[in-house]
PDB file of C-alpha atoms in Angstrom:
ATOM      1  CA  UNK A  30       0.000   0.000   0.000  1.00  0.00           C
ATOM      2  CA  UNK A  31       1.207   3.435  -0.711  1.00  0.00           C
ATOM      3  CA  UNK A  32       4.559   3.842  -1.805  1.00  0.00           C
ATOM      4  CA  UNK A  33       7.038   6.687  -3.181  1.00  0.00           C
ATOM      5  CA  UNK A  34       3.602   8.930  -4.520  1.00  0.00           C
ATOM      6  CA  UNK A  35       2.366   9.566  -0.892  1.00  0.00           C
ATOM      7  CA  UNK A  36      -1.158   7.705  -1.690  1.00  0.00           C
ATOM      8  CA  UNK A  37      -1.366   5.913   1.664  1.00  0.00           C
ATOM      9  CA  UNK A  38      -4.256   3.108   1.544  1.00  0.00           C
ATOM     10  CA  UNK A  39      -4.799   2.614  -2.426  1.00  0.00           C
ATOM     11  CA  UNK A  40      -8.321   2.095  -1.618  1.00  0.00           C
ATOM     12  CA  UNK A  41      -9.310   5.478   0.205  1.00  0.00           C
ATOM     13  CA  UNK A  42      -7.310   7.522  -2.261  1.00  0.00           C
ATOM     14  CA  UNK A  43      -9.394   5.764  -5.029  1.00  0.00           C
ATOM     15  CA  UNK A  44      -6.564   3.686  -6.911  1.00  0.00           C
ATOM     16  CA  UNK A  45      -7.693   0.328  -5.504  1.00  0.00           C
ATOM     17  CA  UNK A  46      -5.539  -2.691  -6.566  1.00  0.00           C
ATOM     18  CA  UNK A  47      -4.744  -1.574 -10.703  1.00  0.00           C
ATOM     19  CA  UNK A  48      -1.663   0.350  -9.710  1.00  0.00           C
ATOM     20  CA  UNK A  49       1.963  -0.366 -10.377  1.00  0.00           C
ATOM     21  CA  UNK A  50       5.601   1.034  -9.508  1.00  0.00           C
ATOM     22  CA  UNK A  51       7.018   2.768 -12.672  1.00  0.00           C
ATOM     23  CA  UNK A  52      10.881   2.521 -13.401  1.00  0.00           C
ATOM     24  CA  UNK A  53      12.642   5.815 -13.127  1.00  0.00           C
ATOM     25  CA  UNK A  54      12.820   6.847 -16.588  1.00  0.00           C
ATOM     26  CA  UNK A  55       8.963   6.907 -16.245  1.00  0.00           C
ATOM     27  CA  UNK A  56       8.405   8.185 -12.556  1.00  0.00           C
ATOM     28  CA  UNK A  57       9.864  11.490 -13.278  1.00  0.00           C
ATOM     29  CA  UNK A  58      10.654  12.822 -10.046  1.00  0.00           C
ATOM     30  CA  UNK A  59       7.413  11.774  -8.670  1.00  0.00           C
ATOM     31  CA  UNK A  60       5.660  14.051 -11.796  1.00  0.00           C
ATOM     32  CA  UNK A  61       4.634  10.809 -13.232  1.00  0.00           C
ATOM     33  CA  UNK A  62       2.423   9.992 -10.058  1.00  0.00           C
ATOM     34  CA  UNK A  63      -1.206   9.491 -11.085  1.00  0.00           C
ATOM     35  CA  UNK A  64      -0.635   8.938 -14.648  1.00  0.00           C
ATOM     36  CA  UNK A  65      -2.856   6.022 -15.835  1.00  0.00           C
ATOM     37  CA  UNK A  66      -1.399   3.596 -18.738  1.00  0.00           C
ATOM     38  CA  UNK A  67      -2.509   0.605 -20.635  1.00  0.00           C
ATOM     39  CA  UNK A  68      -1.138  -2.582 -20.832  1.00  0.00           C
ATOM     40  CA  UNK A  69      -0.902  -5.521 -23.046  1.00  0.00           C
ATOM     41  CA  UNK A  70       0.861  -8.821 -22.503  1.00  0.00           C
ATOM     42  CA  UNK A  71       3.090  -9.715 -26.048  1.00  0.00           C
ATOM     43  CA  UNK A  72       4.762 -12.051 -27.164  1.00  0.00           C
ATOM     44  CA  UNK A  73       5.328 -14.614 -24.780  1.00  0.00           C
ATOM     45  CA  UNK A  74       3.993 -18.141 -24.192  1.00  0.00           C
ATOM     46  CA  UNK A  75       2.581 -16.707 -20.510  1.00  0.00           C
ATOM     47  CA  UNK A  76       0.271 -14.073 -21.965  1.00  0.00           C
ATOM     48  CA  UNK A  77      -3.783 -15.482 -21.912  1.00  0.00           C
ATOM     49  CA  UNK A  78      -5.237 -15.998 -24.681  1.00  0.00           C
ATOM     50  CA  UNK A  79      -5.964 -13.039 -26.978  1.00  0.00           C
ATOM     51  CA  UNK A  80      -3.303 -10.619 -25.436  1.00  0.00           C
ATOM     52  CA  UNK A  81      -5.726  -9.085 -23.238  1.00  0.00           C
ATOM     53  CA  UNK A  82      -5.004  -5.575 -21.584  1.00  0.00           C
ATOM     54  CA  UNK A  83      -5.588  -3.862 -18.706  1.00  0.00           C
ATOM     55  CA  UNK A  84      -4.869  -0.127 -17.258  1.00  0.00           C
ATOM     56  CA  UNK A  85      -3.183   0.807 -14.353  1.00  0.00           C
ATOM     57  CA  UNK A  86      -2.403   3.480 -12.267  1.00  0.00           C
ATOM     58  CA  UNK A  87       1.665   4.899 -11.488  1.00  0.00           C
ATOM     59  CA  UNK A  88       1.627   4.726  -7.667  1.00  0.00           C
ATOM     60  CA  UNK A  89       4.530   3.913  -6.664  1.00  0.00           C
ATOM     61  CA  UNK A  90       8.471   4.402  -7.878  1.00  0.00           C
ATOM     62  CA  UNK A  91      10.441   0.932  -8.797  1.00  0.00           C
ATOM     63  CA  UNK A  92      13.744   1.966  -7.750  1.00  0.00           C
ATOM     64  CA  UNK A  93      17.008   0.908  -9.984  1.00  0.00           C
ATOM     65  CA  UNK A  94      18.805  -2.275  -8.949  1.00  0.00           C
ATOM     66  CA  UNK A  95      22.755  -1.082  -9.700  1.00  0.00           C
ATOM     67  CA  UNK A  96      24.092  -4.305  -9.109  1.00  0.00           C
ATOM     68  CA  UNK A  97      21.973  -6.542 -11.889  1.00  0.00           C
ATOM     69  CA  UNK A  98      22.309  -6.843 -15.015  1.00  0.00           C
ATOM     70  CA  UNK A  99      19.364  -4.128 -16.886  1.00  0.00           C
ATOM     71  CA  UNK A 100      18.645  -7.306 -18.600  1.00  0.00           C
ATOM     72  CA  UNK A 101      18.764  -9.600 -15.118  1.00  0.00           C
ATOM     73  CA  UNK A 102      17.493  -8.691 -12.316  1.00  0.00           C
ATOM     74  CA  UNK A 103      17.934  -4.716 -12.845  1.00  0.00           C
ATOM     75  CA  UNK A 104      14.592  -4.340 -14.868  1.00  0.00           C
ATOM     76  CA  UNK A 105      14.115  -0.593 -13.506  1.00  0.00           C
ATOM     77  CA  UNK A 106      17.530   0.665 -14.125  1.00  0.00           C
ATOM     78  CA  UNK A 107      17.528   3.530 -16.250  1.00  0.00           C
ATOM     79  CA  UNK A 108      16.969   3.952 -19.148  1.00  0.00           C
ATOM     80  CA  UNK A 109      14.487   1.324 -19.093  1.00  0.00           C
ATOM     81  CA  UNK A 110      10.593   1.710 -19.386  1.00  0.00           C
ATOM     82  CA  UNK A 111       9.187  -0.819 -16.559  1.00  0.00           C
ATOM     83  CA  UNK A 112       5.768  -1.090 -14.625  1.00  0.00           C
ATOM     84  CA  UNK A 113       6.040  -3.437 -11.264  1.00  0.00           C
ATOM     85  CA  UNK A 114       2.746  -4.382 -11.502  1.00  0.00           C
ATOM     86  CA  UNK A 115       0.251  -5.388  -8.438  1.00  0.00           C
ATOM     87  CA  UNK A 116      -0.360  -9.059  -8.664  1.00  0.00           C
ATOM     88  CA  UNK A 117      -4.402  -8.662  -9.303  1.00  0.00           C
ATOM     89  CA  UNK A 118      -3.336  -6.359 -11.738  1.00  0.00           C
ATOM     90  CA  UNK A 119      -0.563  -8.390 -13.440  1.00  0.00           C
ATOM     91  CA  UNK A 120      -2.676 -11.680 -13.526  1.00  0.00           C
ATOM     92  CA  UNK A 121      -5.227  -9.803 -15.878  1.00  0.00           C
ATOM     93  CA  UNK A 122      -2.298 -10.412 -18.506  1.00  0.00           C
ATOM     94  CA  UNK A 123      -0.425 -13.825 -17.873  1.00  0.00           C
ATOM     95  CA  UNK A 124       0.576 -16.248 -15.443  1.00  0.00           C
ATOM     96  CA  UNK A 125       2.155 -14.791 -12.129  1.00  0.00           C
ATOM     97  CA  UNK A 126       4.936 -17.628 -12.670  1.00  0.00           C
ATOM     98  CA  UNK A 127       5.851 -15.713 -15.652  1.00  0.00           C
ATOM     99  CA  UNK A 128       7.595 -13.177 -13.194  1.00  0.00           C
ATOM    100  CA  UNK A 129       8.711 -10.802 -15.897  1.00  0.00           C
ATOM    101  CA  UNK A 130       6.799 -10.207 -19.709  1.00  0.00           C
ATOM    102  CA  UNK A 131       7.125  -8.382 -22.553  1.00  0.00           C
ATOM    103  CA  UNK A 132       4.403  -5.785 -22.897  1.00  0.00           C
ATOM    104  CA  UNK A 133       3.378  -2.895 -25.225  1.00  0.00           C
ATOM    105  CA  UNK A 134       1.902   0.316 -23.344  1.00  0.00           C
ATOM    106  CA  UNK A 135       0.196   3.982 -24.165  1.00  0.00           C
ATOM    107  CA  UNK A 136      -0.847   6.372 -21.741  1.00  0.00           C
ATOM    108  CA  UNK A 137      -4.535   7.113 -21.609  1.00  0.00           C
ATOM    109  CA  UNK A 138      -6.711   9.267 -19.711  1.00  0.00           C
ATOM    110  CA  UNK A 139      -7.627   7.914 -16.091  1.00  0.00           C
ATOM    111  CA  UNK A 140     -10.981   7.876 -15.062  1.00  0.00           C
ATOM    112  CA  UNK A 141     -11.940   8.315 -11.667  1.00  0.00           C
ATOM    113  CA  UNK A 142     -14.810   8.408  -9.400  1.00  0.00           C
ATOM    114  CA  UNK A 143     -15.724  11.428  -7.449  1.00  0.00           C
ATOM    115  CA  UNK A 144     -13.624  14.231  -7.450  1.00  0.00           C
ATOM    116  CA  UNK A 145     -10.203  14.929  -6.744  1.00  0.00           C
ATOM    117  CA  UNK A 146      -8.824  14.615  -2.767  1.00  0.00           C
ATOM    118  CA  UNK A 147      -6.424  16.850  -1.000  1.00  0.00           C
ATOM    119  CA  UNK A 148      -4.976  15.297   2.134  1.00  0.00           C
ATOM    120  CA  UNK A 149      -3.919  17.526   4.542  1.00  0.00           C
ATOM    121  CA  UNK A 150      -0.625  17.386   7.156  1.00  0.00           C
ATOM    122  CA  UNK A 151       1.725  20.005   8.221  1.00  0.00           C
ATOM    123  CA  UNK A 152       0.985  22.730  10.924  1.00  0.00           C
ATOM    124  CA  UNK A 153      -0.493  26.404  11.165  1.00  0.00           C
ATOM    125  CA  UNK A 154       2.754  27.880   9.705  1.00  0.00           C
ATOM    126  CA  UNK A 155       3.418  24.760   6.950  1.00  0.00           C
ATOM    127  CA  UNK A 156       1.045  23.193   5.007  1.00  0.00           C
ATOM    128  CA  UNK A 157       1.623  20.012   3.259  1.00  0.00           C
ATOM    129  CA  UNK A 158      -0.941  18.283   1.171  1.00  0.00           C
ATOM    130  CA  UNK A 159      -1.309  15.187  -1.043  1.00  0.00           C
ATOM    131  CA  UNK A 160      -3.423  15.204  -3.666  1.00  0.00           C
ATOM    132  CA  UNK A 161      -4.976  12.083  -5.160  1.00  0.00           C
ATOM    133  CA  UNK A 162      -8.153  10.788  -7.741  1.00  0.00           C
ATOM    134  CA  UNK A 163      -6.520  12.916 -10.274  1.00  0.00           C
ATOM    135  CA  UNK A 164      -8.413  12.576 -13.353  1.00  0.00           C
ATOM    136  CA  UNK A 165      -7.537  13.652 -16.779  1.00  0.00           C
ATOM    137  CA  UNK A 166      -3.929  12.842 -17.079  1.00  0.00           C
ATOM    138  CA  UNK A 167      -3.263  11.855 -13.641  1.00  0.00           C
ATOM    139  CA  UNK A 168      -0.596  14.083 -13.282  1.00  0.00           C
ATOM    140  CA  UNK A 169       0.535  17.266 -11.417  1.00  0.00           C
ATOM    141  CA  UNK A 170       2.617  19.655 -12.500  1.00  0.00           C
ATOM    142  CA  UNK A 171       2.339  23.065  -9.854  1.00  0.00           C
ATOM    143  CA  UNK A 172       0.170  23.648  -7.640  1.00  0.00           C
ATOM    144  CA  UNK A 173      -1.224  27.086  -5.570  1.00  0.00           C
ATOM    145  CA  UNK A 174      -3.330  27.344  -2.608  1.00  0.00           C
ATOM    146  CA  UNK A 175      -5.371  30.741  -1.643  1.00  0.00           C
ATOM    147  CA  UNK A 176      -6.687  31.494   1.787  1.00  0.00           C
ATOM    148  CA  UNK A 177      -9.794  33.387   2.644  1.00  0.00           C
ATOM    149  CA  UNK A 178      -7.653  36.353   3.243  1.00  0.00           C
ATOM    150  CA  UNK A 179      -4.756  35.519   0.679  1.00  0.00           C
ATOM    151  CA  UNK A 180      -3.681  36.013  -2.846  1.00  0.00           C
ATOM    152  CA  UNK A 181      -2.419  32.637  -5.231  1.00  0.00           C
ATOM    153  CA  UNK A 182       0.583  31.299  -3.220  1.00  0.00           C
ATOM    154  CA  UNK A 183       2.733  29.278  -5.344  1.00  0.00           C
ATOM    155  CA  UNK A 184       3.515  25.423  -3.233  1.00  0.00           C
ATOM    156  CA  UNK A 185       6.736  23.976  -3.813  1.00  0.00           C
ATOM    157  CA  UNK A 186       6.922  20.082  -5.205  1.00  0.00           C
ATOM    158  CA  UNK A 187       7.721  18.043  -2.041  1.00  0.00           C
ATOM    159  CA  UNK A 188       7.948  14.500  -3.099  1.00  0.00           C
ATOM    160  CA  UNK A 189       5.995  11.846  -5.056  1.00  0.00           C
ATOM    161  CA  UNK A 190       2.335  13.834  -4.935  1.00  0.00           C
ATOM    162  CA  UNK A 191       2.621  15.990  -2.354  1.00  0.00           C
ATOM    163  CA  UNK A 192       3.319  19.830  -2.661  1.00  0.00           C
ATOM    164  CA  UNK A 193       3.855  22.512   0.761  1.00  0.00           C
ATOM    165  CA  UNK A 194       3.698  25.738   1.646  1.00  0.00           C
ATOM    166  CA  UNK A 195       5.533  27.807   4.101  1.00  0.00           C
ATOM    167  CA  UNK A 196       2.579  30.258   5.129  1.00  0.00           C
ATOM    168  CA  UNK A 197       0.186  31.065   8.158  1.00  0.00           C
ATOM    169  CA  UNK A 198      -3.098  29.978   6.681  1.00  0.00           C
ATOM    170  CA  UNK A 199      -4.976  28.557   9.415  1.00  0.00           C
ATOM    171  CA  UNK A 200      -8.359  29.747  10.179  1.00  0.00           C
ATOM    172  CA  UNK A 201      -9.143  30.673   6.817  1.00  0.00           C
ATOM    173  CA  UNK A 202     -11.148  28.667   3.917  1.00  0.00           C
ATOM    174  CA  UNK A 203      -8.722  27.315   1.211  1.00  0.00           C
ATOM    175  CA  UNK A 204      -8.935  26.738  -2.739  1.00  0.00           C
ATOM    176  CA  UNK A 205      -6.730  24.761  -4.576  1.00  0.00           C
ATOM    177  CA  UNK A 206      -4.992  25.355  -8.103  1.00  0.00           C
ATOM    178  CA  UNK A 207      -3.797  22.517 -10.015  1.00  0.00           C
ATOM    179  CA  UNK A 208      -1.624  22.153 -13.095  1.00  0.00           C
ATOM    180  CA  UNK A 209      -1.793  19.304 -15.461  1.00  0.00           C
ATOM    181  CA  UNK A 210       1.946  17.817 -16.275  1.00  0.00           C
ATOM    182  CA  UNK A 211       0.722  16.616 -19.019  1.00  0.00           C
ATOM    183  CA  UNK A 212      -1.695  19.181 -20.783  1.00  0.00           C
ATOM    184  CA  UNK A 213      -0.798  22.194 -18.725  1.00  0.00           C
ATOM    185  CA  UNK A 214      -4.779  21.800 -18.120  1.00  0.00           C
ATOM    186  CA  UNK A 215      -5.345  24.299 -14.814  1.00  0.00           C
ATOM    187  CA  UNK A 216      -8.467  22.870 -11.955  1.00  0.00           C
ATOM    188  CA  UNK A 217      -9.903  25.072  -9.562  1.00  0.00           C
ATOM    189  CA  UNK A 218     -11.184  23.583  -6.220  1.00  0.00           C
ATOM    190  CA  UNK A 219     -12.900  26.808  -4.545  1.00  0.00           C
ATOM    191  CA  UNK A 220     -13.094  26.339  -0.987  1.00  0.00           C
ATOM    192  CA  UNK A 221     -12.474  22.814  -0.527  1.00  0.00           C
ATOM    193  CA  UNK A 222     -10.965  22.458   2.688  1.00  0.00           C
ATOM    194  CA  UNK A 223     -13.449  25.121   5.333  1.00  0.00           C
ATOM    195  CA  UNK A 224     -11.517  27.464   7.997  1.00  0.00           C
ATOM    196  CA  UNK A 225     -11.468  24.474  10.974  1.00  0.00           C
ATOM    197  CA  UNK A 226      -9.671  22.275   8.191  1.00  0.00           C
ATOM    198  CA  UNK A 227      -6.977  20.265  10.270  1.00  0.00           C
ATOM    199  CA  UNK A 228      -3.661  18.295   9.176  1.00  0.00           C
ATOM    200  CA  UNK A 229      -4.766  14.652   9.197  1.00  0.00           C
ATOM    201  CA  UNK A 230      -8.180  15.195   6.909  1.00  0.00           C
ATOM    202  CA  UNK A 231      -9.119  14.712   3.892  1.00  0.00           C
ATOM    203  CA  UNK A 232     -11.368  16.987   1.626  1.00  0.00           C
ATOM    204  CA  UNK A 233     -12.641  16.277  -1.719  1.00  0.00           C
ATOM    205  CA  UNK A 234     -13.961  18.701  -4.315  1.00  0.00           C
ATOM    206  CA  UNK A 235     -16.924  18.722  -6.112  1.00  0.00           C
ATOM    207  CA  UNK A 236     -15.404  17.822  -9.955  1.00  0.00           C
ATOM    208  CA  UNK A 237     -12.271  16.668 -11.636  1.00  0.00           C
ATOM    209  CA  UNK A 238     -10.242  16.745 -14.567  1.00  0.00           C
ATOM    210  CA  UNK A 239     -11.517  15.070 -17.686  1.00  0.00           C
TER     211      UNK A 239
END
């Protein structure tokens, strides 16, 4: 559960068991968090029958293995494209005993239920928050918070999904501004988290990306 994107339990943040740990080259400094890809088993004898695919979720970072082989053992080493899939999700292609396949991949747009969740932590002076159910493209590339009683204030990238901000805003009502990675696509949750918001919750606005 969780893992280097910050999404806790899969389940609350709305990933569920279709996730996988992307190789370097794809996890991007955690910018790749969220994004949504589909797979298909090729040619091997462990794929089921017809090749069948299935789409998954980045969640987690599959870190590189310096001491294998990139062709034994090191399968995320840079610069190579792998997913470390989640068994439930994996056995939607091929055999588990297969351990490692061949696959072909695209991104595509993820589709989620509800709209999109900020989880908050941090303190009245630093405010830290993870944000997950990402539509769209998944992906997050800035992010700005206003209080009540505040202009935009630009967050800095943390890690994985997560972005801060080193500002008093407690006691005020807070909005959210999020930045595609992908299509530079910009989401406004107005007021999503009310004045008594505390670090430990979890608010979720009223849409999403597309």
């Amino acid at each position: 559960m969780g893992g280097a994107c910050g999404y806790g339990n899969l389940f609350n943040s709305g990933y569920g068991l279709d996730t996988a740990a992307l190789s370097t080259t794809l996890f991007k400094d955690g910018y790749g968090c969220g994004q949504c890809f589909q797979i298909m088993c090729v040619q091997t004898q462990y794929c089921y029958y017809g090749n069948p695919s299935t789409v998954v979720t980045a969640t987690n970072l599959c870190p590189p293995n310096w001491y294998q082989d990139s062709n034994n053992g090191g399968w995320c080493n840079p610069p190579r494209t792998h997913f470390d899939m989640a068994k439930p999700a994996f056995m939607k292609l091929a055999n588990w005993k297969a351990g490692i396949i061949p696959v072909a991949y695209r991104r595509v747009p993820c589709k989620r239920s509800g709209g999109m969740r900020f989880q908050f932590q941090g303190n009245a002076y630093w405010l830290l928050i993870f944000v997950m159910n990402v539509g769209g493209a998944g992906d997050i590339k800035s992010m700005d918070v206003k209080g009540s009683r505040t202009n935009w204030i630009c967050m800095i990238h943390n890690w994985g999904a997560s972005y801060q901000a080193f500002s008093s805003l407690y006691g005020q009502s807070l909005s959210f501004r999020v930045t595609s990675y992908t299509t530079g696509q910009k989401f406004y949750a107005w007021n999503v988290a009310p004045s008594n918001w505390n670090a430990g919750m979890t608010y979720q606005s009223y849409t999403n990306f597309r």
